[in-house]
mmCIF file of C-alpha atoms in Angstrom:
data_model
loop_
_atom_site.group_PDB
_atom_site.id
_atom_site.type_symbol
_atom_site.label_atom_id
_atom_site.label_comp_id
_atom_site.label_asym_id
_atom_site.label_seq_id
_atom_site.Cartn_x
_atom_site.Cartn_y
_atom_site.Cartn_z
ATOM 1 C CA GLU A 1 95.643 100.206 107.118
ATOM 2 C CA VAL A 2 97.843 103.728 107.288
ATOM 3 C CA GLN A 3 100.209 103.087 110.233
ATOM 4 C CA LEU A 4 102.982 105.895 111.035
ATOM 5 C CA VAL A 5 105.271 105.214 114.087
ATOM 6 C CA GLU A 6 107.296 107.787 115.303
ATOM 7 C CA SER A 7 110.685 107.018 117.191
ATOM 8 C CA GLY A 8 114.094 108.556 118.684
ATOM 9 C CA GLY A 9 112.745 110.963 120.919
ATOM 10 C CA ASP A 10 115.294 112.053 123.728
ATOM 11 C CA LEU A 11 116.713 114.178 126.459
ATOM 12 C CA VAL A 12 119.002 116.129 124.612
ATOM 13 C CA GLN A 13 121.350 119.177 125.704
ATOM 14 C CA PRO A 14 120.964 122.718 124.336
ATOM 15 C CA GLY A 15 123.078 122.979 121.303
ATOM 16 C CA GLY A 16 123.103 119.074 120.592
ATOM 17 C CA SER A 17 121.434 117.299 117.676
ATOM 18 C CA LEU A 18 118.984 114.250 117.354
ATOM 19 C CA ARG A 19 117.484 112.302 114.796
ATOM 20 C CA LEU A 20 113.679 111.171 114.550
ATOM 21 C CA SER A 21 112.506 108.493 112.632
ATOM 22 C CA CYS A 22 108.835 107.971 111.368
ATOM 23 C CA ALA A 23 108.143 104.274 110.038
ATOM 24 C CA ALA A 24 105.327 104.163 107.317
ATOM 25 C CA SER A 25 103.240 101.081 106.487
ATOM 26 C CA GLY A 26 99.867 100.665 104.673
ATOM 27 C CA PHE A 27 100.530 102.838 101.773
ATOM 28 C CA THR A 28 102.843 103.580 99.002
ATOM 29 C CA PHE A 29 105.103 105.805 100.455
ATOM 30 C CA SER A 30 106.765 107.549 97.698
ATOM 31 C CA ASP A 31 103.226 109.024 96.600
ATOM 32 C CA HIS A 32 102.275 110.913 99.513
ATOM 33 C CA TYR A 33 103.597 114.065 101.153
ATOM 34 C CA MET A 34 104.681 113.768 104.733
ATOM 35 C CA ASP A 35 104.878 116.229 107.251
ATOM 36 C CA TRP A 36 106.591 116.858 110.864
ATOM 37 C CA VAL A 37 104.142 118.968 113.404
ATOM 38 C CA ARG A 38 105.093 119.297 116.754
ATOM 39 C CA GLN A 39 103.350 120.311 120.176
ATOM 40 C CA ALA A 40 105.257 121.878 123.247
ATOM 41 C CA PRO A 41 103.955 120.821 126.485
ATOM 42 C CA GLY A 42 100.489 122.446 127.161
ATOM 43 C CA LYS A 43 100.463 124.488 123.996
ATOM 44 C CA GLY A 44 98.920 123.973 120.574
ATOM 45 C CA LEU A 45 100.171 122.527 117.152
ATOM 46 C CA GLU A 46 102.963 123.932 115.202
ATOM 47 C CA TRP A 47 103.992 122.583 111.710
ATOM 48 C CA VAL A 48 107.718 122.211 111.534
ATOM 49 C CA GLY A 49 108.004 120.970 108.272
ATOM 50 C CA ARG A 50 107.598 118.450 105.068
ATOM 51 C CA SER A 51 108.945 116.495 102.160
ATOM 52 C CA LYS A 52 106.826 116.187 99.126
ATOM 53 C CA SER A 53 106.070 113.294 97.058
ATOM 54 C CA LYS A 54 108.389 111.748 94.732
ATOM 55 C CA ALA A 55 106.462 113.107 91.827
ATOM 56 C CA ASN A 56 107.228 116.273 93.086
ATOM 57 C CA SER A 57 110.944 115.887 93.306
ATOM 58 C CA TYR A 58 111.046 115.023 97.142
ATOM 59 C CA THR A 59 110.850 119.061 97.975
ATOM 60 C CA THR A 60 111.268 120.622 101.741
ATOM 61 C CA ASP A 61 109.956 123.118 102.926
ATOM 62 C CA TYR A 62 109.840 124.248 106.446
ATOM 63 C CA ALA A 63 108.842 126.707 109.229
ATOM 64 C CA ALA A 64 110.625 129.977 109.994
ATOM 65 C CA SER A 65 111.678 128.880 113.444
ATOM 66 C CA VAL A 66 113.523 125.707 111.976
ATOM 67 C CA LYS A 67 115.069 126.599 108.986
ATOM 68 C CA GLY A 68 118.721 126.380 108.485
ATOM 69 C CA ARG A 69 118.720 123.731 111.894
ATOM 70 C CA PHE A 70 116.147 121.115 110.897
ATOM 71 C CA ILE A 71 116.510 118.688 107.806
ATOM 72 C CA ILE A 72 113.602 116.509 106.854
ATOM 73 C CA SER A 73 114.578 113.683 104.558
ATOM 74 C CA ARG A 74 113.055 110.321 103.834
ATOM 75 C CA ASP A 75 114.284 106.944 102.555
ATOM 76 C CA ASP A 76 111.487 105.621 100.072
ATOM 77 C CA SER A 77 113.110 101.812 100.165
ATOM 78 C CA GLU A 78 112.755 102.100 103.702
ATOM 79 C CA ASN A 79 109.234 103.758 103.808
ATOM 80 C CA SER A 80 110.720 105.871 106.557
ATOM 81 C CA LEU A 81 110.669 109.948 107.097
ATOM 82 C CA TYR A 82 113.253 111.285 109.254
ATOM 83 C CA LEU A 83 113.784 114.608 111.021
ATOM 84 C CA GLN A 84 117.353 115.737 111.776
ATOM 85 C CA MET A 85 117.514 118.350 114.290
ATOM 86 C CA ASN A 86 120.735 120.214 114.955
ATOM 87 C CA SER A 87 121.650 123.331 117.305
ATOM 88 C CA LEU A 88 118.585 122.270 119.528
ATOM 89 C CA ARG A 89 117.362 125.001 121.750
ATOM 90 C CA THR A 90 114.837 124.830 124.986
ATOM 91 C CA GLU A 91 112.335 125.726 122.974
ATOM 92 C CA ASP A 92 112.288 122.842 120.590
ATOM 93 C CA THR A 93 110.955 120.813 123.569
ATOM 94 C CA ALA A 94 107.783 119.256 122.409
ATOM 95 C CA MET A 95 105.945 115.830 121.168
ATOM 96 C CA TYR A 96 106.885 115.519 117.319
ATOM 97 C CA TYR A 97 104.149 113.808 115.386
ATOM 98 C CA CYS A 98 104.633 112.948 111.755
ATOM 99 C CA ALA A 99 101.957 112.587 109.521
ATOM 100 C CA ARG A 100 100.762 111.818 106.104
ATOM 101 C CA ASP A 101 98.763 113.769 103.666
ATOM 102 C CA ILE A 102 95.110 113.196 103.194
ATOM 103 C CA ASP A 103 95.429 111.734 99.841
ATOM 104 C CA SER A 104 97.820 112.490 96.847
ATOM 105 C CA GLY A 105 95.762 115.339 95.737
ATOM 106 C CA THR A 106 94.842 116.783 99.251
ATOM 107 C CA HIS A 107 98.452 117.575 100.829
ATOM 108 C CA ALA A 108 97.395 118.888 104.352
ATOM 109 C CA PRO A 109 98.049 115.962 107.070
ATOM 110 C CA GLY A 110 95.369 113.431 107.573
ATOM 111 C CA TYR A 111 97.052 110.252 109.251
ATOM 112 C CA TRP A 112 98.895 111.111 112.383
ATOM 113 C CA GLY A 113 101.276 108.971 114.265
ATOM 114 C CA GLN A 114 101.294 108.969 117.576
ATOM 115 C CA GLY A 115 104.456 111.085 118.414
ATOM 116 C CA THR A 116 107.928 110.899 120.074
ATOM 117 C CA LEU A 117 108.874 113.376 122.584
ATOM 118 C CA VAL A 118 111.603 115.428 122.343
ATOM 119 C CA THR A 119 113.074 117.278 125.799
ATOM 120 C CA VAL A 120 115.866 119.725 125.366
ATOM 121 C CA SER A 121 117.379 120.970 128.519
ATOM 122 C CA SER A 122 120.669 120.910 130.552
ATOM 123 C CA GLN B 1 100.711 134.303 118.707
ATOM 124 C CA SER B 2 99.511 132.121 116.048
ATOM 125 C CA VAL B 3 98.944 133.200 112.332
ATOM 126 C CA LEU B 4 95.046 131.807 112.659
ATOM 127 C CA THR B 5 92.949 133.222 115.449
ATOM 128 C CA GLN B 6 90.715 131.070 117.421
ATOM 129 C CA SER B 7 88.896 131.761 120.563
ATOM 130 C CA PRO B 8 90.447 129.836 123.621
ATOM 131 C CA SER B 9 87.730 127.857 124.602
ATOM 132 C CA ALA B 10 83.847 127.200 124.055
ATOM 133 C CA SER B 11 81.408 125.164 126.008
ATOM 134 C CA GLY B 12 77.795 123.842 125.468
ATOM 135 C CA THR B 13 75.539 121.297 127.109
ATOM 136 C CA PRO B 14 74.781 117.923 125.870
ATOM 137 C CA GLY B 15 72.386 118.151 122.533
ATOM 138 C CA GLN B 16 73.294 121.843 121.879
ATOM 139 C CA ARG B 17 74.713 122.939 118.905
ATOM 140 C CA VAL B 18 78.486 125.037 119.147
ATOM 141 C CA THR B 19 80.403 126.783 116.881
ATOM 142 C CA ILE B 20 84.048 127.533 116.827
ATOM 143 C CA SER B 21 85.542 130.115 114.865
ATOM 144 C CA CYS B 22 88.863 130.383 113.031
ATOM 145 C CA SER B 23 90.041 133.768 111.641
ATOM 146 C CA GLY B 24 92.948 134.030 108.994
ATOM 147 C CA SER B 25 94.059 136.488 106.144
ATOM 148 C CA SER B 26 94.144 136.899 102.723
ATOM 149 C CA SER B 27 97.475 134.833 102.123
ATOM 150 C CA ASN B 28 96.197 131.787 103.988
ATOM 151 C CA ILE B 29 92.574 131.204 104.547
ATOM 152 C CA GLY B 30 91.248 133.746 101.915
ATOM 153 C CA ILE B 31 93.103 131.833 99.344
ATOM 154 C CA ASN B 32 93.595 128.239 100.555
ATOM 155 C CA ASN B 33 91.561 125.592 101.975
ATOM 156 C CA VAL B 34 90.785 125.164 105.609
ATOM 157 C CA TYR B 35 90.928 121.971 107.557
ATOM 158 C CA TRP B 36 89.844 121.111 111.111
ATOM 159 C CA TYR B 37 91.398 118.816 113.764
ATOM 160 C CA GLN B 38 90.410 117.219 117.027
ATOM 161 C CA GLN B 39 92.371 116.179 119.703
ATOM 162 C CA VAL B 40 91.847 114.559 123.034
ATOM 163 C CA PRO B 41 94.435 115.556 125.554
ATOM 164 C CA GLY B 42 97.175 112.955 125.418
ATOM 165 C CA THR B 43 96.363 111.370 122.146
ATOM 166 C CA ALA B 44 97.439 112.269 118.676
ATOM 167 C CA PRO B 45 95.223 114.852 116.429
ATOM 168 C CA LYS B 46 92.577 113.451 114.143
ATOM 169 C CA LEU B 47 91.508 115.049 110.721
ATOM 170 C CA LEU B 48 87.787 116.056 111.290
ATOM 171 C CA ILE B 49 86.920 118.600 108.246
ATOM 172 C CA TYR B 50 89.478 118.667 104.995
ATOM 173 C CA ARG B 51 89.042 120.815 102.025
ATOM 174 C CA ASN B 52 86.771 123.584 104.333
ATOM 175 C CA ASN B 53 83.648 121.386 104.652
ATOM 176 C CA GLN B 54 84.454 117.731 103.306
ATOM 177 C CA ARG B 55 84.361 114.998 106.558
ATOM 178 C CA PRO B 56 86.496 111.962 106.019
ATOM 179 C CA SER B 57 84.892 108.495 106.527
ATOM 180 C CA GLY B 58 84.148 107.559 109.928
ATOM 181 C CA VAL B 59 83.311 111.260 111.133
ATOM 182 C CA PRO B 60 79.841 111.660 112.400
ATOM 183 C CA ASP B 61 77.667 114.316 110.307
ATOM 184 C CA ARG B 62 77.414 116.230 113.162
ATOM 185 C CA PHE B 63 80.513 118.134 112.575
ATOM 186 C CA SER B 64 80.530 120.476 109.625
ATOM 187 C CA GLY B 65 82.696 123.052 108.374
ATOM 188 C CA SER B 66 82.337 126.322 106.151
ATOM 189 C CA LYS B 67 84.422 129.235 105.216
ATOM 190 C CA SER B 68 83.677 132.785 103.921
ATOM 191 C CA GLY B 69 86.089 135.205 102.834
ATOM 192 C CA THR B 70 88.938 134.639 105.377
ATOM 193 C CA SER B 71 87.487 133.150 108.188
ATOM 194 C CA ALA B 72 86.127 129.743 109.134
ATOM 195 C CA SER B 73 83.992 128.004 111.607
ATOM 196 C CA LEU B 74 83.518 124.517 112.672
ATOM 197 C CA ALA B 75 80.011 123.664 113.985
ATOM 198 C CA ILE B 76 79.208 120.451 116.108
ATOM 199 C CA SER B 77 75.455 119.794 116.628
ATOM 200 C CA GLY B 78 73.865 117.124 119.190
ATOM 201 C CA LEU B 79 76.792 117.767 121.355
ATOM 202 C CA ARG B 80 78.006 114.924 123.039
ATOM 203 C CA SER B 81 80.177 114.255 126.376
ATOM 204 C CA GLU B 82 82.901 112.523 123.843
ATOM 205 C CA ASP B 83 82.944 115.824 121.966
ATOM 206 C CA GLU B 84 85.302 117.618 124.605
ATOM 207 C CA ALA B 85 88.560 118.175 123.212
ATOM 208 C CA ASP B 86 90.670 120.844 121.635
ATOM 209 C CA TYR B 87 90.040 121.719 117.805
ATOM 210 C CA TYR B 88 92.449 123.185 115.702
ATOM 211 C CA CYS B 89 92.325 124.801 112.343
ATOM 212 C CA ALA B 90 94.772 124.850 109.647
ATOM 213 C CA ALA B 91 95.674 126.328 106.221
ATOM 214 C CA TRP B 92 98.360 126.866 103.891
ATOM 215 C CA ASP B 93 99.873 130.046 104.140
ATOM 216 C CA ASP B 94 101.037 131.679 100.849
ATOM 217 C CA SER B 95 103.092 134.395 102.156
ATOM 218 C CA LEU B 96 105.151 132.327 105.172
ATOM 219 C CA SER B 97 104.957 129.373 102.301
ATOM 220 C CA GLY B 98 104.057 127.269 105.264
ATOM 221 C CA ARG B 99 100.992 125.579 106.925
ATOM 222 C CA VAL B 100 99.604 127.688 109.725
ATOM 223 C CA PHE B 101 97.532 126.283 112.739
ATOM 224 C CA GLY B 102 95.203 128.102 115.361
ATOM 225 C CA GLY B 103 96.255 128.512 118.475
ATOM 226 C CA GLY B 104 93.220 125.643 119.364
ATOM 227 C CA THR B 105 89.792 125.941 121.293
ATOM 228 C CA LYS B 106 89.161 123.807 124.242
ATOM 229 C CA LEU B 107 85.818 122.823 124.286
ATOM 230 C CA THR B 108 84.058 121.740 127.284
ATOM 231 C CA VAL B 109 80.771 119.936 127.773
ATOM 232 C CA LEU B 110 79.111 120.794 130.574
#
């Protein structure tokens, strides 16, 4: 069974940094694309970025709103995905979800974690 | 505003058929697959439809998806109270080199 468990969410001041983690289990982590998706309070879903699989050289893509501030990385030996968030803004306040692709040939999010809450406020 | 456009709300009575639409452009829906997600407030999104019209195992056949040109639709037949949720469409956008979501449609079962 695919399981994704996010952690690391916290209250942080504007301009600060935070690192989120996503622990994965139940599948061969290196074979799959992994996404981060966020949802501001009372708002819709917003794609943050993704890490491609080992076969695709772990290439990353980012939304324009976070490019240059956020970094996605992964540790296949730990079956973990990370989101390093720098220069945080109040508008980054959201629930952050990690998601695995549907299958190794269909790269849209198919399995979701329960999310971790990030609050950016002074 | 969202790259993909959805009506903010929809409603129906139990047993009815409702349709939720999603409008995009030639850089997203026009050339890429559409995905639909269901989100009950307070919970994580759940994949409902993938590759325009495919249902994951466990999703009832009351849910169906279609795509035509730069628009897509999610149809729910035999509406049930547990279908009350927010529904989001999504697609890859080649111009943005990123995934885009619709703003979401809140479905109310009257």
